[in-house]
Tab-separated table of C-alpha atoms in Angstrom:
chain	number	residue	atom	x	y	z
A	133	UNK	CA	-11.442	18.069	-1.777
A	134	UNK	CA	-11.751	15.342	0.916
A	135	UNK	CA	-14.803	14.279	2.881
A	136	UNK	CA	-15.969	12.465	6.037
A	137	UNK	CA	-19.205	10.533	6.413
A	138	UNK	CA	-21.130	10.123	9.652
A	139	UNK	CA	-24.631	8.676	10.000
A	140	UNK	CA	-26.335	9.452	13.278
A	141	UNK	CA	-29.932	8.263	13.708
A	142	UNK	CA	-31.220	10.548	11.048
A	143	UNK	CA	-27.800	12.197	10.634
A	144	UNK	CA	-25.217	10.638	8.348
A	145	UNK	CA	-21.912	12.496	8.216
A	146	UNK	CA	-19.677	11.600	5.298
A	147	UNK	CA	-16.424	12.689	6.138
A	148	UNK	CA	-8.762	7.798	-5.350
A	149	UNK	CA	1.994	0.142	-14.292
A	150	UNK	CA	4.249	-2.340	-13.449
A	151	UNK	CA	8.008	-1.714	-13.376
A	152	UNK	CA	10.891	-3.475	-11.705
A	153	UNK	CA	12.476	-1.546	-8.833
A	154	UNK	CA	15.559	0.551	-9.598
A	155	UNK	CA	18.477	-1.843	-9.628
A	156	UNK	CA	16.332	-4.650	-8.183
A	157	UNK	CA	15.533	-7.767	-10.152
A	158	UNK	CA	13.315	-10.684	-9.248
A	159	UNK	CA	10.825	-8.576	-7.269
A	160	UNK	CA	7.105	-9.170	-7.899
A	161	UNK	CA	5.471	-6.271	-9.724
A	162	UNK	CA	1.880	-7.423	-9.260
A	163	UNK	CA	-0.395	-8.791	-6.517
A	164	UNK	CA	-3.771	-10.102	-7.595
A	165	UNK	CA	-5.019	-7.553	-10.121
A	166	UNK	CA	-3.018	-4.617	-8.692
A	167	UNK	CA	0.280	-3.412	-10.213
A	168	UNK	CA	3.038	-2.756	-7.653
A	169	UNK	CA	5.415	-0.120	-9.118
A	170	UNK	CA	8.637	0.909	-7.396
A	171	UNK	CA	9.157	2.629	-4.903
A	172	UNK	CA	6.527	0.175	-3.631
A	173	UNK	CA	7.566	-3.447	-3.416
A	174	UNK	CA	6.687	-6.922	-2.195
A	175	UNK	CA	9.250	-8.837	-0.172
A	176	UNK	CA	12.670	-8.077	1.373
A	177	UNK	CA	14.695	-5.297	-0.288
A	178	UNK	CA	12.085	-4.760	-2.996
A	179	UNK	CA	10.764	-1.355	-1.898
A	180	UNK	CA	12.380	1.975	-1.096
A	181	UNK	CA	11.646	1.533	2.619
A	182	UNK	CA	9.228	0.213	5.216
A	183	UNK	CA	6.460	2.695	4.386
A	184	UNK	CA	6.400	1.418	0.795
A	185	UNK	CA	6.281	-2.284	1.674
A	186	UNK	CA	3.262	-4.115	0.303
A	187	UNK	CA	2.105	-7.470	1.673
A	188	UNK	CA	0.511	-9.879	-0.796
A	189	UNK	CA	-1.620	-12.538	0.861
A	190	UNK	CA	-5.070	-14.067	0.870
A	191	UNK	CA	-7.171	-12.327	3.513
A	192	UNK	CA	-10.305	-14.463	3.252
A	193	UNK	CA	-11.445	-17.891	2.145
A	194	UNK	CA	-11.574	-17.014	-1.573
A	195	UNK	CA	-7.862	-17.716	-2.092
A	196	UNK	CA	-7.489	-14.508	-4.126
A	197	UNK	CA	-4.248	-12.596	-3.519
A	198	UNK	CA	-4.847	-9.134	-2.070
A	199	UNK	CA	-2.234	-6.362	-1.567
A	200	UNK	CA	-2.231	-4.575	1.787
A	201	UNK	CA	-0.070	-1.887	3.406
A	202	UNK	CA	2.526	-3.900	5.307
A	203	UNK	CA	3.234	-1.115	7.810
A	204	UNK	CA	-0.404	-0.787	8.905
A	205	UNK	CA	-1.288	-1.940	12.401
A	206	UNK	CA	-4.457	-3.383	13.966
A	207	UNK	CA	-6.364	-3.847	10.700
A	208	UNK	CA	-5.325	-4.994	7.229
A	209	UNK	CA	-5.636	-2.082	4.789
A	210	UNK	CA	-6.412	-3.350	1.326
A	211	UNK	CA	-4.776	-1.558	-1.607
A	212	UNK	CA	-6.867	-1.101	-4.756
A	213	UNK	CA	-4.459	1.005	-6.805
A	214	UNK	CA	-0.945	2.475	-6.662
A	215	UNK	CA	0.199	5.235	-9.008
A	216	UNK	CA	3.583	6.901	-9.443
A	217	UNK	CA	2.839	9.134	-12.447
A	218	UNK	CA	1.419	11.674	-13.096
A	219	UNK	CA	0.631	11.998	-9.390
A	220	UNK	CA	1.668	9.888	-6.386
A	221	UNK	CA	-1.464	8.242	-4.996
A	222	UNK	CA	-2.676	5.080	-3.325
A	223	UNK	CA	-6.300	4.006	-3.268
A	224	UNK	CA	-7.121	1.939	-0.199
A	225	UNK	CA	-10.146	0.569	1.634
A	226	UNK	CA	-10.638	1.981	5.136
A	227	UNK	CA	-13.175	0.745	7.693
A	228	UNK	CA	-16.285	2.635	8.765
A	229	UNK	CA	-16.372	3.914	12.362
A	230	UNK	CA	-19.597	3.333	14.274
A	231	UNK	CA	-21.420	3.559	17.596
A	232	UNK	CA	-24.573	1.452	18.035
A	233	UNK	CA	-27.356	1.711	20.639
A	234	UNK	CA	-30.229	-0.296	22.042
A	235	UNK	CA	-33.683	1.147	22.711
A	236	UNK	CA	-32.615	2.075	26.225
A	237	UNK	CA	-29.961	4.410	24.846
A	238	UNK	CA	-27.061	2.196	25.908
A	239	UNK	CA	-24.077	1.689	23.618
A	240	UNK	CA	-23.904	-1.915	22.423
A	241	UNK	CA	-21.024	-1.790	19.900
A	242	UNK	CA	-18.466	0.791	18.856
A	243	UNK	CA	-15.328	1.259	16.757
A	244	UNK	CA	-13.433	4.549	16.405
A	245	UNK	CA	-12.035	3.873	12.915
A	246	UNK	CA	-8.382	4.043	14.012
A	247	UNK	CA	-6.297	1.930	11.626
A	248	UNK	CA	-2.754	3.370	12.068
A	249	UNK	CA	-2.027	3.411	8.352
A	250	UNK	CA	0.849	5.875	8.545
A	251	UNK	CA	3.496	4.524	10.929
A	252	UNK	CA	6.255	5.317	8.425
A	253	UNK	CA	4.945	8.867	7.628
A	254	UNK	CA	4.708	8.146	3.900
A	255	UNK	CA	1.011	8.923	3.430
A	256	UNK	CA	-1.395	11.827	3.737
A	257	UNK	CA	-5.173	11.498	3.329
A	258	UNK	CA	-6.035	13.351	0.141
A	259	UNK	CA	-7.930	16.563	0.826
A	260	UNK	CA	-8.802	16.831	-2.879
A	261	UNK	CA	-10.157	13.362	-3.587
A	262	UNK	CA	-12.181	12.466	-0.471
A	263	UNK	CA	-15.303	13.928	1.206
A	264	UNK	CA	-17.570	14.000	4.390
A	265	UNK	CA	-21.400	14.142	3.588
A	266	UNK	CA	-25.222	14.440	4.619
A	267	UNK	CA	-29.075	13.643	3.831
A	268	UNK	CA	-31.724	10.973	4.249
A	269	UNK	CA	-32.774	11.383	0.631
A	270	UNK	CA	-31.282	8.854	-1.764
A	271	UNK	CA	-28.457	10.333	-3.815
A	272	UNK	CA	-28.078	13.464	-1.681
A	273	UNK	CA	-26.229	14.372	1.497
A	274	UNK	CA	-27.575	17.752	2.567
A	275	UNK	CA	-28.320	17.788	6.273
A	276	UNK	CA	-31.121	15.297	7.008
A	277	UNK	CA	-29.778	11.869	7.893
A	278	UNK	CA	-26.389	12.591	6.332
A	279	UNK	CA	-23.940	15.478	6.313
A	280	UNK	CA	-20.481	16.052	4.875
A	281	UNK	CA	-17.499	18.241	5.651
A	282	UNK	CA	-14.220	18.934	3.886
A	283	UNK	CA	-11.121	17.523	5.511
A	284	UNK	CA	-7.962	19.593	6.059
A	285	UNK	CA	-4.670	19.109	4.261
A	286	UNK	CA	-1.732	17.265	5.861
A	287	UNK	CA	-4.043	14.764	7.590
A	288	UNK	CA	-1.994	11.659	8.399
A	289	UNK	CA	-4.520	9.455	10.194
A	290	UNK	CA	-8.052	9.684	11.500
A	291	UNK	CA	-9.938	8.605	14.585
A	292	UNK	CA	-13.602	9.326	15.344
A	293	UNK	CA	-15.189	10.435	18.613
A	294	UNK	CA	-18.978	10.080	18.834
A	295	UNK	CA	-21.192	12.022	21.233
A	296	UNK	CA	-23.873	9.929	22.902
A	297	UNK	CA	-27.465	11.119	22.681
A	298	UNK	CA	-30.946	9.691	23.506
A	299	UNK	CA	-32.167	7.315	20.799
A	300	UNK	CA	-35.659	6.223	21.809
A	301	UNK	CA	-37.724	4.875	18.902
A	302	UNK	CA	-35.110	6.038	16.381
A	303	UNK	CA	-33.222	2.816	17.082
A	304	UNK	CA	-35.743	1.022	14.871
A	305	UNK	CA	-34.674	2.793	11.673
A	306	UNK	CA	-31.188	3.971	12.626
A	307	UNK	CA	-29.519	1.913	15.366
A	308	UNK	CA	-26.001	3.255	14.785
A	309	UNK	CA	-24.055	6.422	14.081
A	310	UNK	CA	-21.430	6.036	11.346
A	311	UNK	CA	-18.437	8.064	10.225
A	312	UNK	CA	-16.009	7.449	7.394
A	313	UNK	CA	-13.654	8.942	4.869
A	314	UNK	CA	-14.596	8.173	1.285
A	315	UNK	CA	-13.685	8.935	-2.317
A	316	UNK	CA	-16.140	11.680	-3.286
A	317	UNK	CA	-16.609	10.157	-6.740
A	318	UNK	CA	-17.608	6.740	-5.402
A	319	UNK	CA	-20.191	7.374	-2.692
A	320	UNK	CA	-23.854	8.314	-2.995
A	321	UNK	CA	-25.949	8.263	0.161
A	322	UNK	CA	-28.792	5.764	0.411
A	323	UNK	CA	-31.324	5.625	3.237
A	324	UNK	CA	-30.329	1.993	3.663
A	325	UNK	CA	-26.921	3.305	4.812
A	326	UNK	CA	-28.562	4.182	8.117
A	327	UNK	CA	-28.398	0.428	8.747
A	328	UNK	CA	-25.158	-0.398	6.955
A	329	UNK	CA	-23.074	-3.462	7.756
A	330	UNK	CA	-20.579	-2.795	10.541
A	331	UNK	CA	-17.691	-4.435	8.692
A	332	UNK	CA	-18.127	-2.197	5.621
A	333	UNK	CA	-15.075	-0.457	4.134
A	334	UNK	CA	-14.931	2.628	1.931
A	335	UNK	CA	-12.510	3.607	-0.871
A	336	UNK	CA	-10.145	6.406	0.162
A	337	UNK	CA	-7.339	8.122	-1.756
A	338	UNK	CA	-3.998	8.684	-0.056
A	339	UNK	CA	-1.268	11.006	-1.267
A	340	UNK	CA	2.266	9.748	-0.739
A	341	UNK	CA	5.699	11.300	-1.025
A	342	UNK	CA	9.405	10.723	-0.424
A	343	UNK	CA	9.953	12.057	3.088
A	344	UNK	CA	13.365	10.634	4.009
A	345	UNK	CA	16.514	12.458	2.945
A	346	UNK	CA	18.923	9.926	1.392
A	347	UNK	CA	17.568	7.143	3.564
A	348	UNK	CA	17.675	9.202	6.774
A	349	UNK	CA	14.140	9.202	8.163
A	350	UNK	CA	15.019	11.897	10.728
A	351	UNK	CA	15.912	14.380	7.995
A	352	UNK	CA	12.998	15.880	6.036
A	353	UNK	CA	13.390	15.528	2.292
A	354	UNK	CA	12.868	18.203	-0.336
A	355	UNK	CA	13.938	18.713	-3.932
A	356	UNK	CA	17.703	19.339	-4.169
A	357	UNK	CA	19.218	22.288	-5.971
A	358	UNK	CA	19.229	21.797	-9.737
A	359	UNK	CA	22.970	21.225	-9.982
A	360	UNK	CA	22.748	18.568	-7.244
A	361	UNK	CA	19.688	16.977	-8.845
A	362	UNK	CA	21.537	16.471	-12.143
A	363	UNK	CA	24.202	14.416	-10.339
A	364	UNK	CA	21.544	12.004	-8.929
A	365	UNK	CA	23.037	11.855	-5.396
A	366	UNK	CA	22.827	8.645	-3.365
A	367	UNK	CA	19.360	8.082	-1.946
A	368	UNK	CA	17.724	10.550	-4.331
A	369	UNK	CA	14.467	8.993	-5.571
A	370	UNK	CA	14.178	10.545	-9.048
A	371	UNK	CA	16.682	8.235	-10.722
A	372	UNK	CA	15.426	8.267	-14.319
A	373	UNK	CA	17.515	10.468	-16.609
A	374	UNK	CA	14.274	12.021	-17.859
A	375	UNK	CA	12.710	12.616	-14.448
A	376	UNK	CA	12.198	15.796	-12.473
A	377	UNK	CA	11.588	16.587	-8.814
A	378	UNK	CA	8.418	18.239	-7.451
A	379	UNK	CA	8.149	19.547	-3.889
A	380	UNK	CA	5.111	18.058	-2.167
A	381	UNK	CA	2.304	20.411	-1.097
A	382	UNK	CA	0.263	18.156	1.234
A	383	UNK	CA	2.961	18.025	3.899
A	384	UNK	CA	6.769	17.792	3.702
A	385	UNK	CA	8.712	15.774	1.127
A	386	UNK	CA	8.892	15.504	-2.648
A	387	UNK	CA	7.804	13.258	-5.490
A	388	UNK	CA	9.112	12.548	-8.979
A	389	UNK	CA	7.568	13.108	-12.398
A	390	UNK	CA	8.676	12.315	-15.907
A	391	UNK	CA	9.657	15.436	-17.857
A	392	UNK	CA	7.770	16.877	-20.813
A	393	UNK	CA	7.245	14.377	-23.633
A	394	UNK	CA	8.095	11.460	-21.349
A	395	UNK	CA	5.967	9.032	-19.356
A	396	UNK	CA	6.500	6.010	-17.148
A	397	UNK	CA	8.057	5.456	-13.736
A	398	UNK	CA	10.518	8.211	-12.700
A	399	UNK	CA	11.653	6.066	-9.749
A	400	UNK	CA	13.083	3.483	-12.179
A	401	UNK	CA	16.406	4.194	-13.899
A	402	UNK	CA	14.956	3.486	-17.348
A	403	UNK	CA	11.376	4.320	-16.377
A	404	UNK	CA	10.665	7.627	-18.147
A	405	UNK	CA	10.369	6.857	-21.836
A	406	UNK	CA	9.360	9.054	-24.767
A	407	UNK	CA	5.632	9.234	-25.429
A	408	UNK	CA	4.311	7.395	-28.428
A	409	UNK	CA	3.158	10.190	-30.723
A	410	UNK	CA	1.365	9.345	-33.946
A	411	UNK	CA	0.758	11.816	-36.742
A	412	UNK	CA	-1.305	11.848	-39.885
A	413	UNK	CA	0.076	13.128	-43.171
């Protein structure tokens, strides 16, 4: 279940393998400490398409390589993890939205959280893995200082609209309202969050799926009939002989899994391999 987080002067609302690409050699399969499995890829012709392109660059003075979603606009979206099996997910860091006031009740700074992460319609914000929360008591989010709400399925992007309200002396302990999506397993409210840094980012899980039919982005993809699937038609993503197709439930499209007793990358021709099973006699 997904959540939002917003902190509003006493109210904080808290809105989760490395293979070479199929038929592609010489493509990087790692950036920093993050594996980049196909259909994702770094560099020209290394991914399935624009939505799966990953940029690998240093984004600060540390010199450490960091993967980001290449199709994102306005803000770099750092990737922490990419998975292809058993479920298609990407864990990214998204910025916190905020609106800050002075003692006169005037807005001094604001950011609506819009990051345009989904220009190529690959991703959906996971409604199972993220949350939106509340409470000014450390470790809880139950209505005082912080609140949370579930987010709906098929959410592609998010933008926050804050309502202005008189602040008065509350500016001293809570100068800003905040809102953010966050992995529900990785966030616990702290009263100090009522004065969090404005450049803070939160971990968020994205679902992803194959949404183009045979490379045609204007045609919505779905699992083909079984007899067609066995022939592995051109553009079909589940290329491993031991893979199977699963229709996506958080929006249109499909994803690929390895069949029973197999594991690996179903998007790679030789990716689904037999599980290593040990037995005692």
